[in-house]
Short mmCIF file of C-alpha atoms and ligand atoms in Angstrom, two decimals:
data_model
loop_
_atom_site.label_atom_id
_atom_site.label_comp_id
_atom_site.label_asym_id
_atom_site.label_seq_id
_atom_site.Cartn_x
_atom_site.Cartn_y
_atom_site.Cartn_z
CA MET A 1 -26.02 -14.86 5.06
CA GLU A 2 -26.87 -12.52 7.92
CA VAL A 3 -24.49 -10.14 8.62
CA LYS A 4 -25.45 -9.06 13.21
CA LYS A 5 -23.95 -5.71 13.92
CA LYS A 6 -23.46 -4.36 17.50
CA LEU A 7 -22.05 -1.35 19.13
CA PHE A 8 -18.79 -2.47 20.69
CA GLY A 9 -16.89 -0.21 21.66
CA GLU A 10 -15.21 4.08 21.31
CA PHE A 11 -12.56 5.34 19.90
CA ASN A 12 -11.60 9.29 19.73
CA GLY A 13 -15.40 9.41 20.00
CA GLN A 14 -15.75 6.86 16.65
CA LYS A 15 -18.13 4.54 17.46
CA ILE A 16 -16.98 0.83 16.47
CA THR A 17 -18.21 -1.61 15.44
CA SER A 18 -18.39 -5.36 16.03
CA TYR A 19 -19.84 -7.90 12.70
CA THR A 20 -21.11 -10.82 13.37
CA ILE A 21 -21.60 -13.62 10.32
CA ARG A 22 -23.05 -17.78 11.04
CA ASN A 23 -23.12 -20.09 8.76
CA ALA A 24 -25.39 -22.84 8.80
CA ASN A 25 -23.54 -24.95 10.10
CA ARG A 26 -23.34 -22.98 13.47
CA MET A 27 -18.94 -21.38 13.06
CA GLU A 28 -19.88 -17.66 14.34
CA VAL A 29 -16.65 -15.14 13.23
CA THR A 30 -16.61 -11.83 14.79
CA CYS A 31 -14.62 -9.47 13.47
CA ILE A 32 -14.56 -5.62 13.92
CA ASP A 33 -13.80 -2.07 12.63
CA TYR A 34 -10.52 -1.17 14.42
CA GLY A 35 -7.27 -3.14 12.85
CA CYS A 36 -9.69 -5.13 10.84
CA ILE A 37 -9.02 -7.93 14.08
CA ILE A 38 -11.22 -11.10 13.81
CA THR A 39 -11.99 -11.09 17.35
CA GLU A 40 -13.38 -14.43 17.83
CA ILE A 41 -14.12 -17.98 15.55
CA MET A 42 -16.07 -20.94 17.25
CA VAL A 43 -16.30 -24.18 16.01
CA SER A 44 -17.08 -27.02 16.51
CA ASN A 45 -14.97 -30.17 17.71
CA LYS A 46 -15.76 -33.63 17.60
CA GLN A 47 -18.22 -33.68 20.03
CA GLY A 48 -20.15 -30.79 18.37
CA ILE A 49 -19.40 -28.44 20.94
CA ILE A 50 -18.68 -24.97 19.73
CA GLU A 51 -16.01 -23.28 21.22
CA ASN A 52 -13.44 -20.10 20.91
CA VAL A 53 -10.49 -20.76 18.52
CA VAL A 54 -8.58 -17.97 18.48
CA LEU A 55 -7.07 -15.39 21.17
CA GLY A 56 -8.60 -12.12 21.77
CA PHE A 57 -10.61 -9.65 24.33
CA ASP A 58 -13.93 -8.76 24.96
CA THR A 59 -13.61 -5.10 25.59
CA LEU A 60 -11.90 -2.17 22.83
CA GLU A 61 -9.73 -0.34 25.48
CA GLU A 62 -7.54 -4.19 25.98
CA TYR A 63 -7.11 -4.29 21.99
CA ILE A 64 -5.40 -0.65 22.18
CA HIS A 65 -3.38 -1.18 25.49
CA TYR A 66 -2.00 -4.52 25.24
CA SER A 67 -2.80 -6.28 22.27
CA PRO A 68 -0.02 -8.13 20.80
CA TYR A 69 -1.75 -7.83 17.62
CA PHE A 70 -4.20 -10.21 18.29
CA GLY A 71 -6.53 -10.61 15.41
CA SER A 72 -5.42 -7.75 13.65
CA ILE A 73 -4.85 -6.69 9.82
CA ILE A 74 -0.72 -5.93 9.44
CA GLY A 75 0.31 -3.39 7.36
CA ARG A 76 1.44 -1.39 5.34
CA VAL A 77 4.51 -4.00 5.73
CA ALA A 78 4.23 -7.38 7.38
CA GLY A 79 7.15 -8.00 9.67
CA ARG A 80 10.49 -5.85 10.87
CA ILE A 81 12.29 -3.92 8.65
CA GLY A 82 16.05 -3.71 9.56
CA GLN A 83 17.61 -0.41 10.70
CA SER A 84 13.86 1.28 9.99
CA GLU A 85 14.71 2.05 6.82
CA PHE A 86 14.35 1.38 2.78
CA GLU A 87 15.46 2.68 -0.16
CA LEU A 88 13.49 3.33 -3.18
CA ASP A 89 14.34 5.13 -6.22
CA GLY A 90 17.95 6.17 -4.29
CA ILE A 91 15.69 8.18 -1.76
CA THR A 92 15.75 6.87 1.68
CA HIS A 93 13.01 6.49 3.83
CA HIS A 94 12.69 6.60 7.49
CA LEU A 95 10.03 4.69 9.44
CA PRO A 96 9.41 5.17 13.13
CA GLU A 97 11.16 2.29 15.10
CA ASN A 98 9.01 0.13 17.94
CA GLU A 99 11.67 -2.49 18.34
CA GLY A 100 14.78 -1.83 19.33
CA LYS A 101 16.31 0.20 15.99
CA ASN A 102 13.48 -1.29 14.14
CA HIS A 103 10.46 -1.04 13.04
CA LEU A 104 7.97 -3.72 13.18
CA HIS A 105 4.51 -4.48 11.73
CA GLY A 106 4.01 -1.13 9.76
CA GLY A 107 4.77 1.01 13.22
CA PRO A 108 2.90 1.64 16.52
CA LYS A 109 0.28 3.31 14.57
CA GLY A 110 -0.21 0.94 11.76
CA PHE A 111 -3.13 -0.73 10.13
CA HIS A 112 -4.02 -2.49 13.51
CA HIS A 113 -4.72 0.72 15.43
CA VAL A 114 -6.69 2.59 12.91
CA ILE A 115 -10.23 2.13 11.99
CA TRP A 116 -11.77 0.41 8.59
CA GLU A 117 -14.58 1.46 6.63
CA SER A 118 -16.76 -1.22 6.81
CA PHE A 119 -19.76 -2.26 4.23
CA ILE A 120 -21.64 -5.76 4.31
CA GLU A 121 -22.37 -7.95 1.99
CA GLU A 122 -24.83 -10.44 2.51
CA LYS A 123 -25.32 -13.64 -0.28
CA ALA A 124 -27.71 -16.36 0.21
CA ASP A 125 -24.33 -19.21 1.40
CA GLU A 126 -21.50 -16.49 2.57
CA ALA A 127 -21.30 -13.21 3.60
CA SER A 128 -18.76 -10.60 4.17
CA ILE A 129 -17.08 -7.80 5.52
CA ILE A 130 -15.14 -5.02 3.11
CA PHE A 131 -12.89 -3.06 5.29
CA SER A 132 -11.00 -0.11 3.35
CA TYR A 133 -8.51 2.08 4.68
CA THR A 134 -6.44 4.75 2.53
CA SER A 135 -3.43 5.56 4.62
CA PRO A 136 -2.34 8.95 3.96
CA ASP A 137 0.86 10.13 1.99
CA GLY A 138 3.23 9.81 4.47
CA GLU A 139 1.88 8.07 7.21
CA ALA A 140 4.06 5.59 9.67
CA GLY A 141 6.84 7.20 6.84
CA TYR A 142 5.64 5.42 3.61
CA PRO A 143 5.14 7.19 0.82
CA GLY A 144 2.49 7.17 -1.47
CA ASN A 145 -1.54 7.84 -0.69
CA LEU A 146 -2.40 3.79 -0.53
CA LYS A 147 -6.26 2.69 -0.63
CA VAL A 148 -6.17 -0.52 0.82
CA ASP A 149 -9.52 -3.24 0.98
CA VAL A 150 -9.70 -6.27 2.72
CA LYS A 151 -13.08 -8.73 2.66
CA TYR A 152 -13.23 -10.89 4.53
CA THR A 153 -15.77 -13.70 3.66
CA ILE A 154 -17.68 -16.62 5.83
CA ASN A 155 -19.56 -19.57 3.28
CA ASN A 156 -20.55 -22.59 4.52
CA ASN A 157 -17.22 -24.80 4.23
CA ASN A 158 -16.55 -23.08 7.25
CA GLU A 159 -14.41 -21.17 5.32
CA ILE A 160 -12.94 -17.76 6.82
CA VAL A 161 -11.64 -16.21 2.61
CA ILE A 162 -9.85 -12.82 3.56
CA ALA A 163 -8.63 -11.10 -0.18
CA TYR A 164 -6.52 -8.15 -0.06
CA LYS A 165 -6.50 -5.53 -2.29
CA ALA A 166 -4.45 -2.74 -2.40
CA ASN A 167 -3.24 0.70 -4.94
CA THR A 168 -0.73 3.70 -4.76
CA ASP A 169 -0.78 7.24 -6.46
CA LYS A 170 3.03 6.64 -5.71
CA LYS A 171 6.06 3.54 -5.62
CA THR A 172 6.23 2.66 -2.42
CA LEU A 173 5.60 -0.77 -0.79
CA VAL A 174 3.43 -3.07 0.72
CA ASN A 175 2.97 -6.47 2.38
CA LEU A 176 -0.39 -7.76 3.89
CA THR A 177 -1.34 -9.97 6.70
CA ASN A 178 -3.88 -11.10 9.28
CA HIS A 179 -2.07 -12.52 12.58
CA SER A 180 -4.72 -14.40 14.28
CA TYR A 181 -3.07 -16.75 16.95
CA PHE A 182 -4.82 -19.78 16.81
CA ASN A 183 -5.50 -22.40 19.53
CA LEU A 184 -7.20 -25.46 18.12
CA SER A 185 -8.00 -26.64 22.10
CA GLY A 186 -11.10 -24.53 22.32
CA ASN A 187 -11.24 -21.34 24.48
CA LEU A 188 -7.54 -21.85 26.16
CA ARG A 189 -8.32 -24.62 27.35
CA ARG A 190 -4.31 -25.66 27.27
CA ASN A 191 -1.87 -24.42 25.08
CA ILE A 192 -0.61 -25.70 21.94
CA LEU A 193 2.63 -27.66 22.63
CA GLU A 194 0.26 -30.90 21.44
CA HIS A 195 -1.34 -29.09 18.14
CA GLU A 196 0.29 -30.69 15.15
CA LEU A 197 1.39 -28.48 11.92
CA LYS A 198 2.12 -29.74 9.02
CA ILE A 199 3.62 -27.06 6.24
CA SER A 200 4.51 -28.22 2.25
CA SER A 201 8.11 -26.02 2.70
CA ASP A 202 11.50 -27.05 1.96
CA GLN A 203 13.35 -24.04 2.88
CA PHE A 204 12.87 -21.67 5.32
CA LEU A 205 14.20 -18.59 5.99
CA GLU A 206 17.45 -17.88 8.64
CA LEU A 207 17.22 -14.80 11.21
CA ASP A 208 19.63 -12.92 13.15
CA GLN A 209 19.76 -11.75 17.14
CA SER A 210 17.20 -9.15 15.71
CA LEU A 211 14.71 -11.92 14.25
CA LEU A 212 15.92 -9.76 11.22
CA PRO A 213 16.38 -12.71 7.68
CA THR A 214 20.11 -12.97 7.89
CA GLY A 215 19.10 -13.49 3.43
CA LYS A 216 20.15 -17.47 4.50
CA PHE A 217 17.34 -20.11 2.63
CA MET A 218 17.96 -23.09 4.85
CA GLU A 219 17.37 -26.68 3.90
CA VAL A 220 14.09 -27.95 6.38
CA ALA A 221 15.40 -31.14 6.04
CA ASP A 222 16.81 -33.20 9.25
CA THR A 223 16.15 -30.18 11.13
CA ALA A 224 12.40 -29.51 13.55
CA PHE A 225 12.09 -27.29 10.62
CA ASP A 226 10.61 -30.38 8.25
CA LEU A 227 7.04 -30.12 8.19
CA ARG A 228 6.47 -31.68 5.22
CA LYS A 229 4.89 -34.75 7.00
CA GLY A 230 3.66 -33.06 10.12
CA LYS A 231 4.66 -32.72 13.68
CA LYS A 232 4.09 -31.76 16.92
CA ILE A 233 4.75 -27.35 18.26
CA LEU A 234 6.57 -29.73 20.83
CA GLU A 235 9.11 -30.61 18.83
CA ALA A 236 9.79 -27.36 18.08
CA ALA A 237 9.65 -25.89 22.10
CA GLU A 238 12.36 -28.85 22.79
CA SER A 239 14.29 -28.43 19.92
CA ASP A 240 17.96 -27.46 20.53
CA HIS A 241 18.22 -26.17 17.08
CA PRO A 242 19.94 -22.85 17.15
CA GLN A 243 17.42 -21.13 15.60
CA ASN A 244 14.92 -22.21 17.32
CA LYS A 245 17.00 -21.51 20.76
CA LEU A 246 17.32 -18.13 19.06
CA VAL A 247 13.26 -17.59 18.92
CA GLY A 248 12.73 -18.57 22.69
CA GLY A 249 12.10 -22.12 21.98
CA GLY A 250 9.19 -22.84 18.99
CA TYR A 251 8.85 -21.14 15.76
CA ASP A 252 9.12 -17.14 14.67
CA HIS A 253 10.53 -17.90 11.04
CA PRO A 254 9.36 -17.73 7.31
CA PHE A 255 8.77 -20.67 5.80
CA LEU A 256 9.03 -20.92 1.76
CA LEU A 257 5.65 -22.66 0.74
CA ASN A 258 5.81 -25.14 -2.04
CA ALA A 259 4.70 -24.49 -4.71
CA ASN A 260 2.06 -25.94 -6.67
CA THR A 261 1.23 -28.10 -4.05
CA LEU A 262 -3.24 -28.73 -2.79
CA ASP A 263 -2.36 -28.85 0.66
CA GLN A 264 -0.10 -25.77 1.55
CA ILE A 265 -0.30 -25.41 5.58
CA SER A 266 -2.69 -27.21 8.12
CA LEU A 267 -2.55 -27.58 11.82
CA SER A 268 -5.07 -30.27 13.97
CA ASP A 269 -5.25 -30.75 17.45
CA SER A 270 -6.60 -34.97 18.42
CA PHE A 271 -7.66 -34.27 21.51
CA SER A 272 -10.50 -31.62 20.64
CA GLY A 273 -10.70 -33.02 16.81
CA ARG A 274 -10.16 -29.81 14.91
CA LYS A 275 -7.99 -28.70 12.23
CA LEU A 276 -7.64 -25.84 10.06
CA VAL A 277 -6.47 -25.58 6.20
CA VAL A 278 -4.73 -22.83 5.27
CA GLN A 279 -4.06 -22.08 1.66
CA THR A 280 -2.74 -19.50 -0.35
CA ASP A 281 -1.82 -17.48 -3.22
CA LEU A 282 1.44 -15.47 -1.18
CA PRO A 283 5.09 -17.28 -1.32
CA SER A 284 5.25 -18.29 1.95
CA VAL A 285 3.95 -17.75 5.88
CA VAL A 286 5.36 -16.65 8.91
CA VAL A 287 4.74 -19.20 11.76
CA TYR A 288 5.03 -17.58 15.19
CA THR A 289 4.64 -19.82 18.11
CA SER A 290 3.55 -17.28 20.79
CA ASN A 291 7.62 -17.62 21.87
CA MET A 292 7.14 -13.83 23.82
CA LEU A 293 4.23 -13.68 25.10
CA GLU A 294 3.65 -12.06 28.05
CA GLY A 295 2.06 -9.39 29.88
CA ASN A 296 0.29 -7.80 32.59
CA PHE A 297 -2.79 -8.37 31.16
CA GLN A 298 -5.60 -11.02 30.57
CA ILE A 299 -6.97 -12.84 27.53
CA ARG A 300 -10.93 -13.88 28.22
CA GLY A 301 -9.69 -14.91 31.61
CA ASN A 302 -6.30 -16.94 30.85
CA SER A 303 -3.07 -15.42 31.32
CA PRO A 304 -1.14 -14.71 28.40
CA GLU A 305 1.95 -17.73 28.59
CA LYS A 306 4.74 -19.07 26.10
CA HIS A 307 2.75 -21.76 23.19
CA LEU A 308 -0.46 -20.25 23.95
CA GLY A 309 -1.04 -19.50 20.30
CA ILE A 310 0.51 -20.44 17.17
CA CYS A 311 -0.04 -17.56 13.72
CA LEU A 312 -0.29 -18.34 10.37
CA GLU A 313 1.05 -15.46 8.72
CA THR A 314 0.51 -15.85 4.84
CA GLN A 315 3.03 -12.89 3.18
CA LEU A 316 5.72 -11.98 1.41
CA PRO A 317 8.91 -12.77 2.96
CA PRO A 318 9.79 -9.73 5.60
CA ASP A 319 12.37 -7.67 5.10
CA ALA A 320 12.38 -7.89 1.65
CA MET A 321 13.65 -4.96 -0.30
CA ASN A 322 16.89 -5.08 1.87
CA HIS A 323 17.24 -8.25 0.56
CA PRO A 324 17.22 -7.92 -3.32
CA GLU A 325 17.24 -11.96 -3.69
CA PHE A 326 13.73 -12.05 -2.05
CA PRO A 327 10.49 -11.20 -4.08
CA SER A 328 9.61 -7.51 -4.26
CA ILE A 329 6.62 -5.84 -2.03
CA VAL A 330 7.06 -2.31 -4.11
CA LEU A 331 3.99 -1.30 -5.06
CA ASP A 332 3.73 0.54 -8.17
CA LYS A 333 1.26 3.38 -8.87
CA ASN A 334 0.19 1.52 -12.11
CA GLU A 335 -0.27 -1.56 -9.83
CA THR A 336 -2.59 -3.47 -7.41
CA TYR A 337 -1.53 -5.42 -5.21
CA GLN A 338 -3.81 -8.40 -4.53
CA SER A 339 -3.43 -11.33 -2.36
CA LYS A 340 -6.22 -14.30 -1.18
CA THR A 341 -5.68 -16.72 1.82
CA SER A 342 -8.12 -19.25 3.25
CA TYR A 343 -8.88 -20.67 6.17
CA ARG A 344 -11.36 -23.96 6.39
CA PHE A 345 -11.78 -25.26 9.62
CA THR A 346 -12.87 -29.62 9.81
CA LEU A 347 -12.27 -32.38 11.65
CA VAL A 348 -9.88 -34.14 11.81
C1 FUC B 401 5.19 -12.00 14.66
C2 FUC B 401 6.56 -12.56 15.15
C3 FUC B 401 7.01 -11.52 16.19
C4 FUC B 401 6.28 -10.55 16.92
C5 FUC B 401 4.52 -10.56 16.32
C6 FUC B 401 4.51 -10.18 17.39
O1 FUC B 401 4.95 -11.66 13.97
O2 FUC B 401 7.41 -12.63 13.81
O3 FUC B 401 8.63 -12.09 16.64
O4 FUC B 401 6.75 -11.00 18.53
O5 FUC B 401 4.03 -11.44 16.03
#
């Protein structure tokens, strides 16, 4: 499979390249070496019409100035860190605040705003872009030189496989994710309220006013969070459950994925007939239904609005170092962080 390269823009005098991979089913994925952003996913609907199913821009300037993390890799730590600080081996580390007193998605100069090195791998039935970045010791307040590799592979099963790998020379924190906003209607024809979301999860994490986990594990049963048999996003948007209301109508919550299930996460849109199936080896997914998507910009001719896209951010639970009851996101110098998430497009 072939990778097509194109000049996408320039950032601080450096050329930014876009990479497009097209598979045998005419599915096409484009990503750039700024933020490892997936700018476009072109995939067929039930009539065979190929349209874009992610929110994105056509120019680098828009990604630099306006983007609410569209399509990018988030790091070093996805989600919020309460009070922008954490303790590691008795030392308190202070991080830049970028949402009130808290630190969000790796801070103002997180992995979504850096240029990554890129390598192409072309094989008979798949192609990959390997993005590599070494975050220097102390960058964005985090200790250790952290080398990160993110590999995007596109194959003929209509899958995008994202493989993450990281190593450090000093104990640090790592919790990586991809922040694509999906909308299966095609070219943003409709919002996502009629999309059906299914997640194999018995519990989600309660959030406080700042959208940080309180530490309480909530049962999904008898709430709009019970997605085990699937529900329209509309239910969460209209729900009067205090947790749905708190986030502005919808979800902005970490769901804990049930172990050993084949059908972990799926999103479908019966109008277009498109379906997205997500599989991950990570223990949780933050579902964000664009409840705060607003601003003075256009998304390829569409105004930003609530519920225009849905993010399925597979990751370790947010604010984990301030919650010893959550799985650890500490990476030691002799360890390797590794994880994999696949996104497969099919029809309903
Ligand atoms: C998600 C959410 C946040 C935030 C951001 C843009 O990860 O958890 O609330 O709005 O994306």
